[in-house]
Every structure is written in C-alpha cells, then in structure tokens.
XYZ file of N, CA and C in Angstrom:
837
model
N 41.238 -36.082 -33.915
C 40.773 -35.522 -34.980
C 39.355 -36.334 -35.339
N 39.752 -37.580 -35.745
C 38.984 -38.586 -36.384
C 37.474 -38.219 -35.748
N 37.820 -38.758 -34.938
C 36.429 -38.433 -33.503
C 35.592 -37.749 -33.839
N 36.483 -36.075 -33.396
C 35.799 -35.026 -34.046
C 35.087 -34.951 -35.084
N 35.700 -35.451 -36.270
C 34.837 -35.336 -37.650
C 33.867 -36.513 -37.401
N 33.973 -37.107 -37.117
C 32.887 -38.364 -36.969
C 31.808 -37.840 -36.142
N 31.377 -37.464 -35.168
C 30.620 -36.940 -34.464
C 29.774 -35.880 -34.968
N 30.730 -34.968 -35.839
C 29.963 -33.439 -36.947
C 29.225 -34.070 -37.770
N 29.959 -34.874 -38.179
C 29.210 -36.263 -38.931
C 27.581 -36.385 -39.035
N 27.985 -37.173 -37.729
C 27.018 -37.612 -37.403
C 25.900 -36.956 -36.786
N 26.111 -35.719 -36.616
C 25.009 -34.550 -36.313
C 24.326 -33.996 -37.444
N 25.128 -34.019 -38.041
C 24.968 -33.459 -40.212
C 23.775 -34.058 -40.765
N 24.447 -35.747 -40.173
C 22.771 -36.635 -40.987
C 21.592 -36.812 -40.196
N 21.919 -36.298 -38.752
C 20.405 -35.935 -37.657
C 19.909 -35.539 -38.364
N 20.715 -34.055 -38.660
C 19.853 -32.796 -38.736
C 18.798 -33.064 -40.080
N 20.077 -33.643 -41.251
C 19.261 -33.672 -42.482
C 17.385 -34.824 -42.545
N 18.348 -35.754 -41.824
C 17.232 -36.884 -41.547
C 15.861 -35.986 -41.125
N 16.402 -34.883 -39.827
C 15.180 -34.313 -39.609
C 14.475 -33.776 -40.520
N 15.348 -32.682 -40.916
C 14.531 -32.078 -41.852
C 13.565 -32.871 -43.511
N 14.342 -33.645 -43.252
C 13.559 -34.270 -44.930
C 12.018 -35.343 -43.985
N 12.544 -35.611 -42.626
C 10.827 -36.453 -42.148
C 10.109 -34.764 -41.843
N 10.135 -33.392 -41.785
C 9.891 -32.644 -40.969
C 9.349 -32.158 -42.657
N 10.127 -31.673 -43.216
C 9.775 -31.575 -45.218
C 8.366 -33.068 -45.650
N 8.606 -33.863 -45.375
C 7.606 -35.156 -45.408
C 6.785 -34.986 -44.872
N 6.094 -34.997 -43.606
C 5.547 -34.705 -43.208
C 4.350 -33.471 -43.642
N 5.132 -32.415 -43.187
C 4.332 -30.990 -44.231
C 3.568 -31.312 -45.093
N 3.984 -31.808 -45.954
C 3.699 -32.330 -47.808
C 2.480 -33.496 -47.190
N 2.295 -34.476 -46.351
C 1.074 -34.620 -46.075
C 0.294 -34.512 -45.386
N 0.311 -33.036 -44.961
C -0.737 -32.244 -44.852
C -1.791 -31.659 -45.461
N -3.404 -31.721 -44.802
C -3.815 -30.832 -45.883
C -3.229 -29.619 -46.045
N -3.943 -28.911 -47.197
C -4.105 -27.891 -47.340
C -4.490 -27.024 -45.778
N -5.239 -27.014 -45.429
C -6.067 -26.885 -44.339
C -4.748 -26.763 -42.983
N -4.259 -28.002 -42.976
C -3.918 -27.917 -42.245
C -2.303 -27.647 -42.056
N -1.923 -27.652 -43.222
C -0.848 -27.134 -43.154
C -0.873 -25.479 -43.351
N -1.923 -25.237 -43.263
C -2.112 -23.729 -42.669
C -1.926 -23.257 -41.884
N -2.834 -24.246 -40.869
C -2.688 -23.882 -39.719
C -1.397 -24.216 -38.691
N -0.963 -25.063 -39.293
C 0.428 -25.455 -38.723
C 1.892 -24.509 -39.061
N 1.485 -23.945 -40.049
C 2.445 -22.158 -40.702
C 2.276 -21.062 -39.515
N 0.395 -21.057 -38.740
C -0.040 -19.839 -38.813
C 0.120 -18.543 -39.240
N -0.267 -19.108 -40.834
C -0.417 -17.890 -41.499
C -1.046 -18.410 -43.271
N -1.424 -17.514 -43.681
C -2.549 -17.927 -45.029
C -2.029 -16.697 -45.353
N -1.100 -17.389 -47.070
C -0.752 -16.646 -47.575
C -1.601 -15.491 -49.219
N -1.956 -14.699 -48.936
C -3.019 -13.348 -49.557
C -2.513 -13.063 -51.111
N -2.071 -13.980 -52.328
C -2.016 -12.966 -53.501
C -2.880 -12.071 -54.454
N -2.737 -11.324 -54.523
C -3.689 -10.043 -55.114
C -3.021 -9.031 -56.335
N -3.060 -7.838 -56.323
C -3.101 -7.242 -57.570
C -3.495 -5.796 -56.963
N -3.052 -5.159 -56.766
C -3.530 -4.093 -55.515
C -3.259 -2.213 -56.545
N -3.884 -3.068 -57.319
C -4.047 -1.678 -58.098
C -5.526 -1.651 -58.534
N -6.223 -2.072 -57.869
C -8.043 -2.352 -58.464
C -8.864 -2.285 -57.629
N -8.742 -0.257 -57.080
C -10.274 -0.137 -56.088
C -11.768 -0.231 -56.718
N -11.919 -0.462 -56.169
C -12.010 -0.433 -54.130
C -12.034 -2.132 -53.943
N -11.614 -2.922 -54.655
C -11.073 -4.304 -54.913
C -10.437 -4.421 -53.925
N -8.882 -4.699 -54.259
C -7.407 -4.002 -53.411
C -7.118 -2.541 -54.096
N -6.735 -2.136 -53.587
C -5.765 -0.645 -53.480
C -4.866 -0.536 -52.420
N -3.625 0.436 -52.844
C -2.700 0.772 -51.594
C -3.335 2.116 -51.302
N -3.403 2.188 -49.882
C -4.145 3.546 -49.363
C -2.616 3.981 -48.322
N -2.642 5.150 -47.606
C -1.523 5.582 -46.527
C -2.764 5.248 -44.983
N -2.513 4.691 -44.426
C -3.539 4.635 -43.095
C -2.263 4.402 -42.054
N -2.619 5.604 -41.355
C -1.421 6.047 -40.482
C -0.240 6.363 -40.834
N -0.424 7.206 -41.735
C 0.923 7.419 -42.126
C 2.062 6.216 -42.786
N 1.424 4.862 -43.218
C 1.737 3.956 -43.571
C 1.098 3.290 -45.040
N 1.752 2.851 -45.581
C 1.179 2.258 -47.210
C 0.555 0.892 -46.955
N -0.751 0.955 -46.826
C -1.120 -0.306 -46.896
C -2.104 -1.065 -47.526
N -2.298 -2.295 -48.520
C -2.509 -2.847 -48.934
C -4.340 -2.945 -48.364
N -5.547 -2.517 -49.227
C -6.364 -2.258 -48.330
C -7.872 -2.717 -49.826
N -8.807 -2.634 -49.362
C -9.722 -3.215 -50.155
C -11.031 -4.380 -49.753
N -12.122 -4.103 -50.168
C -13.078 -5.152 -49.375
C -12.301 -6.773 -50.038
N -11.942 -7.376 -50.885
C -11.444 -8.518 -50.847
C -10.363 -8.882 -49.650
N -9.951 -7.663 -49.690
C -8.843 -7.944 -48.347
C -9.650 -8.283 -47.284
N -10.652 -7.342 -46.884
C -11.435 -6.977 -45.893
C -11.884 -8.924 -45.594
N -12.322 -9.733 -47.347
C -12.843 -10.985 -46.655
C -11.714 -11.904 -46.541
N -10.262 -11.806 -47.182
C -9.092 -11.785 -46.589
C -8.739 -12.056 -45.270
N -8.475 -11.101 -44.335
C -8.824 -11.306 -43.286
C -9.732 -12.171 -42.989
N -11.440 -11.994 -42.688
C -12.360 -12.659 -42.424
C -11.972 -14.434 -42.436
N -11.849 -15.247 -43.815
C -10.959 -16.075 -44.286
C -9.712 -16.250 -42.561
N -8.995 -15.878 -42.619
C -8.074 -16.225 -41.970
C -8.330 -16.218 -40.674
N -8.878 -15.429 -40.304
C -9.677 -14.953 -38.556
C -10.605 -16.668 -38.579
N -11.351 -16.660 -39.481
C -12.170 -18.370 -38.969
C -10.713 -19.047 -39.021
N -9.750 -18.615 -39.860
C -8.845 -20.203 -40.019
C -7.657 -20.245 -38.640
N -8.244 -18.912 -37.954
C -7.272 -18.897 -37.033
C -5.737 -18.766 -37.083
N -5.615 -18.176 -38.025
C -3.959 -17.521 -38.381
C -4.034 -16.744 -38.873
N -2.970 -16.166 -39.096
C -2.379 -14.525 -39.194
C -2.649 -13.996 -41.171
N -2.733 -13.328 -41.694
C -3.803 -12.799 -43.212
C -1.426 -12.122 -43.433
N -0.928 -13.107 -44.705
C 0.263 -12.658 -45.242
C -0.078 -11.656 -46.713
N 0.063 -10.907 -46.817
C -0.228 -10.451 -48.629
C 0.788 -10.363 -49.408
N 0.967 -10.675 -50.444
C 2.480 -10.925 -51.681
C 1.133 -9.963 -52.905
N 1.576 -8.701 -53.292
C 1.204 -7.835 -54.128
C 2.448 -7.799 -55.328
N 1.490 -8.599 -56.365
C 1.928 -8.481 -57.683
C 1.346 -8.361 -58.986
N 1.810 -8.578 -60.321
C 1.085 -8.484 -61.191
C -0.414 -9.318 -61.570
N -1.532 -8.977 -62.428
C -2.685 -9.379 -61.947
C -2.154 -11.426 -62.662
N -1.534 -10.828 -63.748
C -0.968 -11.992 -64.714
C -0.041 -12.745 -64.640
N 0.336 -12.833 -63.164
C 1.341 -13.826 -62.326
C 0.449 -14.467 -61.137
N -0.780 -13.922 -60.722
C -1.242 -14.658 -59.575
C -1.588 -16.399 -59.560
N -2.104 -16.774 -61.066
C -2.273 -18.134 -60.714
C -1.033 -18.469 -60.670
N -0.289 -18.312 -61.643
C 1.336 -18.542 -61.572
C 2.176 -19.013 -60.432
N 1.991 -17.926 -59.344
C 2.369 -17.826 -58.406
C 1.496 -19.239 -57.577
N 0.139 -18.981 -57.846
C -0.251 -20.612 -56.807
C -0.183 -21.701 -57.305
N 0.080 -21.699 -58.330
C 0.619 -23.484 -58.561
C 1.550 -23.674 -58.459
N 2.780 -22.517 -57.741
C 3.938 -22.576 -57.457
C 3.867 -22.919 -56.017
N 2.781 -22.812 -54.939
C 2.514 -22.781 -54.087
C 3.755 -21.688 -52.962
N 3.619 -20.295 -54.251
C 4.096 -19.341 -53.607
C 3.241 -19.030 -52.321
N 1.720 -18.705 -52.834
C 0.566 -17.855 -52.172
C -0.475 -19.270 -51.978
N -1.216 -19.397 -51.063
C -3.103 -19.572 -50.645
C -3.496 -19.974 -51.263
N -3.750 -18.543 -51.566
C -5.060 -18.049 -52.207
C -5.063 -16.818 -52.777
N -5.672 -17.254 -53.793
C -5.813 -15.493 -54.710
C -7.132 -15.041 -54.505
N -7.319 -13.512 -53.969
C -7.943 -13.198 -54.278
C -8.199 -11.516 -54.679
N -8.751 -11.695 -56.043
C -8.201 -10.051 -56.912
C -9.255 -9.798 -58.139
N -10.312 -10.238 -57.347
C -11.571 -9.854 -58.332
C -11.853 -10.855 -59.638
N -11.037 -12.360 -59.337
C -11.269 -12.736 -60.259
C -12.029 -14.068 -60.681
N -12.441 -13.802 -61.495
C -13.765 -14.431 -62.529
C -13.481 -15.798 -62.590
N -14.533 -16.668 -62.157
C -13.690 -18.234 -62.755
C -14.348 -18.894 -63.525
N -13.463 -17.975 -64.678
C -13.882 -19.337 -66.106
C -13.156 -20.587 -66.452
N -13.617 -21.241 -67.235
C -13.356 -22.403 -67.510
C -12.011 -22.712 -67.950
N -11.456 -21.615 -67.891
C -9.576 -21.810 -69.039
C -8.986 -22.015 -67.356
N -9.608 -20.817 -66.559
C -8.712 -20.632 -65.489
C -9.500 -22.300 -64.333
N -10.041 -22.770 -64.700
C -11.000 -24.023 -63.536
C -9.704 -25.070 -63.892
N -8.898 -24.859 -65.196
C -8.512 -26.147 -65.639
C -6.954 -26.509 -64.679
N -6.887 -25.209 -64.244
C -5.335 -24.872 -63.569
C -5.790 -24.596 -61.852
N -6.993 -24.345 -61.531
C -6.805 -24.255 -60.353
C -8.640 -24.238 -59.627
N -8.465 -24.271 -58.474
C -9.949 -24.526 -57.827
C -10.791 -23.020 -57.192
N -12.016 -23.077 -57.090
C -12.447 -21.811 -56.847
C -13.546 -21.861 -55.870
N -13.872 -20.627 -55.092
C -14.772 -21.049 -54.223
C -16.214 -20.625 -54.564
N -16.915 -20.146 -54.270
C -18.748 -19.951 -55.099
C -17.745 -18.210 -55.045
N -19.215 -18.114 -55.383
C -19.346 -16.277 -55.895
C -18.963 -15.645 -55.020
N -18.340 -14.784 -54.437
C -18.908 -13.730 -53.511
C -18.965 -12.077 -53.689
N -18.914 -11.771 -54.739
C -19.623 -11.180 -55.492
C -19.613 -10.756 -57.079
N -20.953 -10.200 -57.221
C -21.126 -9.817 -58.765
C -20.888 -8.519 -58.674
N -20.609 -8.236 -60.171
C -20.112 -7.194 -60.854
C -20.637 -6.712 -62.303
N -21.062 -5.857 -62.870
C -20.618 -5.337 -64.101
C -19.859 -4.339 -64.193
N -19.356 -4.279 -66.006
C -18.518 -3.764 -66.216
C -18.679 -2.494 -67.175
N -17.649 -1.961 -67.016
C -17.925 -0.342 -67.805
C -16.935 -0.148 -68.454
N -16.591 1.275 -69.345
C -15.314 1.525 -69.601
C -15.175 3.097 -69.591
N -14.115 2.844 -69.278
C -13.525 4.191 -69.032
C -12.746 5.070 -70.282
N -13.502 6.665 -70.333
C -13.141 7.114 -71.340
C -12.659 8.186 -71.157
N -12.159 9.530 -72.165
C -12.240 10.553 -71.719
C -13.565 11.452 -71.230
N -13.186 12.030 -70.711
C -14.655 12.816 -70.372
C -15.565 14.083 -71.828
N -13.744 14.634 -72.616
C -14.360 15.017 -73.926
C -14.970 14.425 -74.744
N -14.302 13.219 -74.866
C -14.877 11.887 -75.819
C -16.037 11.323 -75.394
N -17.233 11.397 -74.611
C -18.257 11.266 -74.324
C -19.500 10.923 -74.593
N -19.556 12.400 -75.702
C -20.575 12.267 -77.266
C -19.741 10.913 -78.057
N -18.613 11.155 -78.136
C -18.257 9.968 -79.316
C -18.342 8.873 -79.034
N -17.907 8.256 -77.704
C -17.638 7.136 -77.416
C -18.163 6.384 -76.270
N -18.616 7.786 -75.403
C -20.077 7.459 -73.874
C -21.436 6.816 -73.971
N -21.829 6.231 -75.332
C -22.924 6.443 -75.913
C -23.417 4.855 -76.288
N -22.438 4.576 -77.432
C -22.788 3.021 -77.334
C -21.594 2.218 -77.916
N -21.269 0.913 -77.251
C -20.073 0.217 -77.068
C -19.712 0.079 -78.294
N -20.508 0.277 -79.473
C -20.486 0.250 -81.177
C -18.924 1.476 -82.002
N -19.059 1.917 -81.163
C -18.298 3.098 -81.199
C -17.229 3.385 -81.163
N -16.757 1.948 -80.484
C -15.320 1.622 -80.064
C -15.374 -0.171 -80.720
N -15.840 0.229 -82.119
C -15.585 -0.981 -82.675
C -13.730 -1.563 -83.783
N -14.042 -0.489 -84.158
C -12.518 -0.202 -84.988
C -11.763 0.522 -83.756
N -12.583 0.863 -82.825
C -10.965 1.783 -81.881
C -10.234 1.036 -81.457
N -8.724 2.152 -81.323
C -7.670 0.877 -79.548
C -8.504 1.144 -78.677
N -8.450 -0.219 -77.885
C -8.874 0.191 -76.751
C -7.858 -0.756 -75.674
N -8.258 -0.992 -74.113
C -7.398 -1.491 -73.339
C -8.537 -2.460 -72.063
N -7.598 -3.637 -71.973
C -7.699 -4.270 -70.839
C -7.115 -4.771 -69.770
N -7.393 -5.406 -68.698
C -5.950 -5.913 -68.140
C -5.204 -6.992 -68.204
N -3.670 -7.172 -68.426
C -3.452 -8.383 -69.446
C -4.447 -9.865 -67.551
N -5.227 -10.694 -68.753
C -5.545 -11.778 -67.746
C -6.301 -11.732 -67.336
N -7.195 -10.586 -67.311
C -8.172 -10.903 -67.086
C -9.299 -11.147 -67.543
N -10.414 -10.685 -67.926
C -12.473 -11.611 -68.155
C -12.068 -10.289 -69.002
N -11.387 -8.811 -68.481
C -11.746 -8.011 -69.657
C -11.374 -8.089 -71.057
N -11.001 -8.528 -70.553
C -10.176 -8.974 -72.437
C -11.040 -9.657 -72.570
N -11.914 -10.310 -72.633
C -12.931 -11.488 -73.860
C -13.912 -10.236 -73.470
N -14.135 -9.734 -72.408
C -15.752 -8.988 -73.176
C -15.262 -7.779 -74.168
N -13.670 -7.170 -73.797
C -13.831 -6.520 -75.413
C -13.183 -7.240 -76.217
N -13.143 -8.509 -76.143
C -13.020 -9.214 -77.762
C -14.301 -9.602 -78.603
N -15.077 -9.994 -77.248
C -16.894 -10.414 -77.884
C -17.763 -9.432 -77.510
N -17.762 -8.711 -76.812
C -18.678 -7.808 -76.993
C -18.706 -6.337 -77.783
N -17.341 -6.094 -77.891
C -17.216 -4.423 -78.560
C -16.233 -5.372 -80.141
N -15.306 -6.048 -79.875
C -14.984 -5.682 -81.019
C -15.561 -7.526 -82.183
N -16.733 -7.988 -81.343
C -17.427 -9.568 -81.874
C -16.609 -10.231 -82.573
N -15.367 -10.589 -81.586
C -14.711 -11.831 -82.229
C -15.642 -13.225 -82.176
N -15.385 -13.877 -82.320
C -15.906 -15.859 -82.451
C -15.487 -15.681 -81.958
N -16.699 -17.070 -80.886
C -15.663 -17.832 -79.625
C -14.718 -18.786 -79.377
N -14.231 -19.261 -81.116
C -13.420 -19.875 -81.562
C -11.903 -19.484 -81.585
N -11.806 -17.843 -81.697
C -11.049 -16.768 -82.405
C -10.479 -16.385 -80.399
N -11.017 -16.572 -79.744
C -10.828 -15.702 -78.268
C -9.239 -15.790 -78.115
N -8.811 -16.456 -77.959
C -7.481 -17.131 -77.221
C -6.390 -16.155 -78.025
N -6.177 -15.658 -79.636
C -5.479 -15.144 -80.462
C -5.419 -13.624 -79.835
N -5.254 -12.463 -79.942
C -4.525 -11.090 -79.654
C -4.906 -10.722 -80.449
N -5.732 -9.694 -80.348
C -6.169 -8.662 -81.157
C -5.421 -7.519 -81.331
N -5.145 -7.101 -82.765
C -4.657 -6.243 -82.834
C -4.925 -4.610 -82.173
N -6.396 -4.317 -82.052
C -7.033 -3.128 -81.356
C -7.865 -3.197 -79.658
N -7.184 -4.315 -79.099
C -6.804 -4.390 -77.775
C -5.577 -4.358 -76.810
N -5.250 -3.303 -76.434
C -4.149 -2.956 -75.740
C -4.235 -3.927 -74.528
N -3.401 -5.344 -73.785
C -3.047 -5.649 -72.692
C -1.871 -5.438 -71.944
N -2.153 -4.156 -70.807
C -1.222 -4.275 -69.792
C -1.277 -4.885 -68.719
N -0.346 -5.104 -67.632
C -0.251 -5.463 -66.725
C -0.921 -5.131 -65.056
N -0.837 -3.364 -65.347
C -2.010 -3.052 -64.097
C -2.834 -2.331 -64.469
N -4.051 -1.571 -64.314
C -4.857 -0.631 -64.768
C -4.170 1.237 -64.511
N -3.372 1.153 -64.104
C -2.722 2.635 -63.491
C -2.448 2.587 -65.209
N -1.433 1.807 -66.134
C -0.609 2.038 -67.230
C -2.090 1.873 -67.806
N -2.881 1.222 -68.222
C -4.399 1.147 -68.848
C -4.845 2.810 -68.700
N -5.109 3.333 -67.646
C -5.897 4.884 -67.324
C -4.739 6.007 -68.094
N -3.631 5.436 -67.817
C -2.291 6.233 -68.685
C -2.708 6.938 -70.148
N -2.721 5.046 -70.120
C -2.537 5.227 -71.839
C -3.847 5.791 -72.630
N -5.223 6.262 -71.841
C -6.120 6.635 -71.938
C -5.874 7.982 -71.989
N -5.633 8.732 -70.720
C -5.101 10.122 -70.814
C -4.134 11.052 -71.373
N -3.411 9.751 -71.806
C -2.199 10.654 -72.763
C -2.865 10.042 -74.590
N -4.072 9.523 -75.046
C -4.962 9.390 -76.355
C -4.032 8.374 -77.026
N -3.784 7.392 -76.421
C -2.831 6.383 -77.051
C -3.751 5.009 -76.487
N -4.884 5.060 -76.454
C -5.937 4.362 -76.107
C -7.660 5.124 -75.730
N -8.427 4.835 -76.496
C -10.006 5.434 -76.484
C -10.025 5.303 -74.623
N -10.006 3.554 -74.921
C -10.984 3.314 -73.795
C -10.228 2.445 -72.759
N -10.885 2.084 -71.353
C -10.495 0.918 -71.209
C -11.832 0.301 -69.962
N -11.928 -1.152 -70.348
C -12.293 -1.969 -69.839
C -12.420 -2.300 -68.714
N -12.889 -1.884 -67.711
C -12.831 -2.553 -66.053
C -14.562 -2.873 -65.496
N -14.505 -3.380 -64.363
C -15.372 -4.116 -63.371
C -16.006 -2.359 -62.780
N -17.051 -2.129 -63.384
C -18.296 -0.708 -62.927
C -17.373 -0.227 -61.592
N -17.342 -0.641 -60.096
C -16.614 -0.281 -58.952
C -14.914 0.579 -59.216
N -14.411 -0.529 -60.092
C -13.477 0.491 -60.411
C -13.697 1.298 -61.521
N -13.928 1.072 -62.405
C -14.023 1.972 -63.584
C -14.625 3.453 -62.589
N -15.295 3.390 -61.883
C -16.030 4.761 -61.113
C -14.560 4.832 -59.957
N -14.269 4.148 -59.683
C -12.819 4.943 -58.685
C -11.620 5.548 -59.416
N -11.391 5.152 -60.875
C -10.840 6.068 -60.979
C -11.034 7.317 -61.846
N -12.330 7.330 -61.743
C -13.086 8.240 -62.401
C -12.984 9.072 -61.184
N -13.782 8.992 -60.288
C -13.392 10.012 -59.682
C -11.964 10.087 -59.269
N -11.253 9.747 -59.379
C -10.044 10.071 -58.862
C -9.071 10.992 -60.042
N -9.915 10.814 -61.633
C -9.184 11.665 -62.792
C -10.566 12.204 -63.352
N -10.249 13.576 -63.015
C -11.559 14.105 -63.189
C -11.668 14.583 -64.748
N -10.606 14.199 -65.659
C -11.091 14.586 -67.381
C -11.366 13.004 -67.720
N -11.787 12.032 -66.975
C -12.093 10.646 -67.596
C -13.964 10.405 -66.776
N -14.059 10.054 -67.705
C -16.029 9.420 -67.621
C -15.719 8.437 -68.312
N -17.040 7.626 -67.118
C -17.354 6.008 -67.363
C -18.386 6.028 -68.271
N -18.127 5.250 -69.608
C -19.441 5.163 -70.128
C -20.611 4.960 -69.983
N -22.182 5.662 -70.609
C -23.641 5.261 -70.401
C -23.816 3.632 -70.175
N -23.174 3.085 -71.604
C -23.220 1.380 -71.448
C -22.491 0.559 -70.532
N -22.557 -1.038 -70.637
C -22.438 -1.217 -69.455
C -22.015 -3.044 -70.035
N -21.188 -4.269 -69.268
C -20.913 -5.338 -69.909
C -21.594 -6.428 -68.869
N -22.019 -7.243 -68.964
C -21.930 -8.275 -68.342
C -21.130 -9.833 -68.941
N -20.519 -10.849 -67.969
C -19.950 -11.836 -68.343
C -20.837 -12.733 -67.785
N -20.410 -13.567 -68.501
C -21.047 -15.517 -68.352
C -21.065 -16.058 -67.309
N -19.425 -15.757 -66.604
C -18.816 -16.412 -65.477
C -19.490 -16.137 -64.290
N -20.499 -14.825 -64.590
C -20.781 -14.532 -63.223
C -20.266 -14.243 -62.223
N -19.236 -13.363 -61.533
C -18.843 -12.572 -60.585
C -17.263 -13.442 -60.009
N -16.914 -12.787 -59.118
C -15.307 -13.258 -58.185
C -15.790 -13.974 -57.363
N -15.007 -15.127 -57.413
C -14.229 -16.426 -56.312
C -13.162 -16.179 -56.154
N -13.123 -16.557 -55.045
C -11.447 -16.825 -54.705
C -10.547 -18.354 -55.184
N -9.565 -18.227 -55.867
C -8.752 -19.258 -56.105
C -7.612 -19.241 -55.122
N -8.367 -21.174 -55.068
C -6.735 -22.131 -54.198
C -6.195 -22.862 -55.558
N -5.325 -23.634 -54.851
C -4.598 -24.864 -55.494
C -5.246 -26.027 -56.123
N -5.147 -26.560 -57.005
C -5.897 -27.676 -57.619
C -5.535 -28.305 -56.798
N -7.634 -29.068 -56.214
C -7.358 -30.112 -55.522
C -7.223 -29.564 -54.206
N -7.939 -29.251 -53.374
C -7.598 -28.631 -52.053
C -9.146 -28.323 -51.619
N -9.560 -29.150 -51.258
C -10.881 -29.391 -51.164
C -11.569 -29.210 -49.624
N -10.643 -29.090 -48.789
C -10.924 -28.692 -47.256
C -10.681 -27.466 -47.234
N -10.029 -26.576 -48.424
C -9.693 -24.909 -47.997
C -10.741 -24.521 -48.977
N -10.977 -25.222 -50.002
C -12.278 -24.333 -50.611
C -13.600 -24.354 -49.753
N -13.697 -25.423 -48.947
C -14.626 -25.664 -47.879
C -14.599 -24.771 -46.749
N -13.577 -24.766 -46.371
C -13.666 -23.631 -44.991
C -13.872 -21.827 -46.206
N -12.969 -21.596 -47.032
C -13.836 -20.224 -47.890
C -14.832 -20.544 -47.675
N -15.856 -21.660 -48.099
C -17.175 -20.710 -48.545
C -17.943 -20.817 -47.353
N -17.365 -21.359 -46.358
C -18.238 -21.196 -45.162
C -18.181 -19.587 -45.251
N -17.141 -19.606 -44.612
C -16.279 -18.061 -44.374
C -17.285 -17.150 -44.859
N -17.624 -17.222 -46.400
C -18.334 -16.348 -47.608
C -19.908 -16.613 -47.155
N -20.280 -17.726 -47.070
C -21.912 -17.536 -46.676
C -21.757 -17.032 -45.627
N -20.953 -16.630 -43.978
C -21.469 -16.153 -43.280
C -21.271 -15.169 -43.604
N -20.517 -14.520 -44.056
C -20.061 -12.669 -44.471
C -22.180 -12.804 -45.471
N -21.848 -13.229 -46.035
C -23.234 -13.287 -47.079
C -24.576 -12.781 -46.045
N -24.926 -13.737 -44.932
C -25.765 -14.043 -44.360
C -25.942 -12.779 -43.608
N -24.682 -12.377 -42.857
C -24.612 -10.710 -42.470
C -24.889 -10.138 -43.110
N -24.758 -9.706 -44.172
C -24.098 -8.577 -45.456
C -23.313 -7.985 -45.359
N -22.284 -8.516 -44.595
C -21.128 -7.801 -44.275
C -19.685 -7.484 -45.726
N -20.246 -8.595 -46.980
C -19.508 -7.750 -48.006
C -20.255 -6.483 -48.136
N -21.305 -6.307 -48.725
C -21.937 -5.513 -48.775
C -21.370 -3.902 -48.208
N -21.335 -4.705 -46.999
C -21.038 -3.290 -45.505
C -18.876 -3.119 -46.254
N -18.647 -4.002 -46.897
C -16.962 -4.070 -47.017
C -16.989 -3.571 -48.112
N -17.359 -3.728 -49.519
C -17.471 -2.968 -50.678
C -18.098 -1.334 -50.408
N -18.764 -0.696 -49.154
C -18.611 0.662 -49.150
C -17.628 0.989 -48.241
N -17.406 0.574 -47.447
C -16.610 0.985 -47.054
C -14.880 0.986 -47.564
N -14.852 -0.159 -48.737
C -13.810 0.240 -49.414
C -14.271 1.601 -50.344
N -14.880 1.552 -50.786
C -15.155 3.043 -51.870
C -15.077 3.891 -51.184
N -15.792 4.529 -49.669
C -14.839 5.769 -48.889
C -13.765 5.506 -48.607
N -12.939 4.397 -48.633
C -11.448 4.947 -48.671
C -11.055 5.123 -49.803
N -11.301 4.298 -50.724
C -10.362 4.876 -52.625
C -10.940 6.061 -51.964
N -12.623 6.935 -52.332
C -12.744 8.050 -52.506
C -11.634 9.443 -51.450
N -11.123 8.794 -50.150
C -10.021 9.650 -49.234
C -8.986 10.106 -49.815
N -9.023 8.806 -50.927
C -7.019 8.806 -51.307
C -6.722 9.898 -51.871
C-alpha cells in the first residue's frame, strides 16, 4: 500500500511539474507565438453595432457578422489560425483584453488617449463621421441644428467615443470636465436599449457613427437621422490589443495595409450594409 501511494505521489508531482513548465513556456511566448501555438485568436466585440458587428440569421443560425468581423477573419487567416468570437458589452471589452480573456478587440473603437494608457492600437482601418438618431416626427425640432439638443436628454453608448462627442459638440462641456457624468446624457451599454429610449420618448436623440445610425433607422421607420453630423479628433476605428504586444500590432497592421491596398474594407462595409438591410 505504501509503495502504491508513493507511485501515485510521484505521478502527481510529475504532472504538476509538467503543467508548471508548460505554463511557464507559454508565458515566455510572444503574443503572436502564443496565438499560433493555441491555433486560434479570440476576438472581443459588442455585436449590437451594425454594420460593424451584429447578429444575423445565416442558414437559420444566429451568427455574428459585420465588416469588423470580416476584418478579424482576415487577421486570423494571415496568422494561420481560427477565429473565436466573444460577444459582450462594449464597456467591458478593454477589461477583457487586459485580463487576457480576448486577444484583440474590434468594435468600431476609437484609439483615444485614455484608452492608449491601458492597451495598444493598430493603424486606423476605418474613419467615420457621427450622426444623431431622432424620432422622424421631431425632424423639424431636433433634426436641423445640434444646438436644438443643447438642453435636452440624449444618449450615447457607455464607454464609447460618442459620449465625449455629445459632451463637447452638443453640451459644450469644457475639456477639463469631460470625465464627469452629465445629467442630460444617458449612457447605456447597448445601442438597442438606447434606440428604445428614443422610441419611448425617454430621450430625444442617440449619437452613433453614421453607418450605424442609418442601419437602425432603416430597421425603425419611425426614426430618422438628423441632417447634421459630428467628427472626432481621434481619427477613426482601430484594433485594440494588450499592452506591449508589438509583434501582434505589426501582424494586424500588415493585414490592414493589405486590405486597404486591395480596397477590401470598402467591399466589406458594403456587404455588411446589405446584410444589415436584409435582417
């Protein structure tokens, strides 16, 4: 019996040593080496943002699609790995990246200075302007001039660049006060919830990227996109990766450069818009 226990103990020790070594070896790998070793790259996204990323029925199956997803597939293909997608609230994406639950975030995310403090970004892959979704019946009231919303309750997706656009370009909040919550800006985790707030007369407008705003309006005939638009200084959307991942940033930038040279991103945007219209 003692001999049997000794053998079992030796096996357990060997297993602990094996897994410890494997864990240390994996820790020593660069991000790209680790991804290739695992055979997959994990994408974090928030699939409520057509045409960037959204849910669609494909062959009767709920599938996450969109031009961000198409770009992610190209990144995975160039790395020679499979793509795994994790769908979550937008304001939880960077935490998932920092904790290692996802390898990259592609979600129409703007590489602003605050985000750059905790993660690294690729080159810009898409630049968009921003619009306001309002009730169609209120076009004359809120659809001609953003100043008409200066003292009204409006909405923006929590954690998104549109919150600061609303603060600066509609509410005229000084830059020194941008980190403070605004009593007339409702921040929710998903755009469908914000769209429902407009439809139910809880808020007067939702600020969103223009292609996204147009997609929601097409699906909701009682809504409209205001005639004015907004820009942001950060310059567009980038892929976010964990801090200090230069080889992964380089690999992603190579894919982005290839797609831009082949004019593939514009093609992906068009395909995603058509798919969103069909839902």
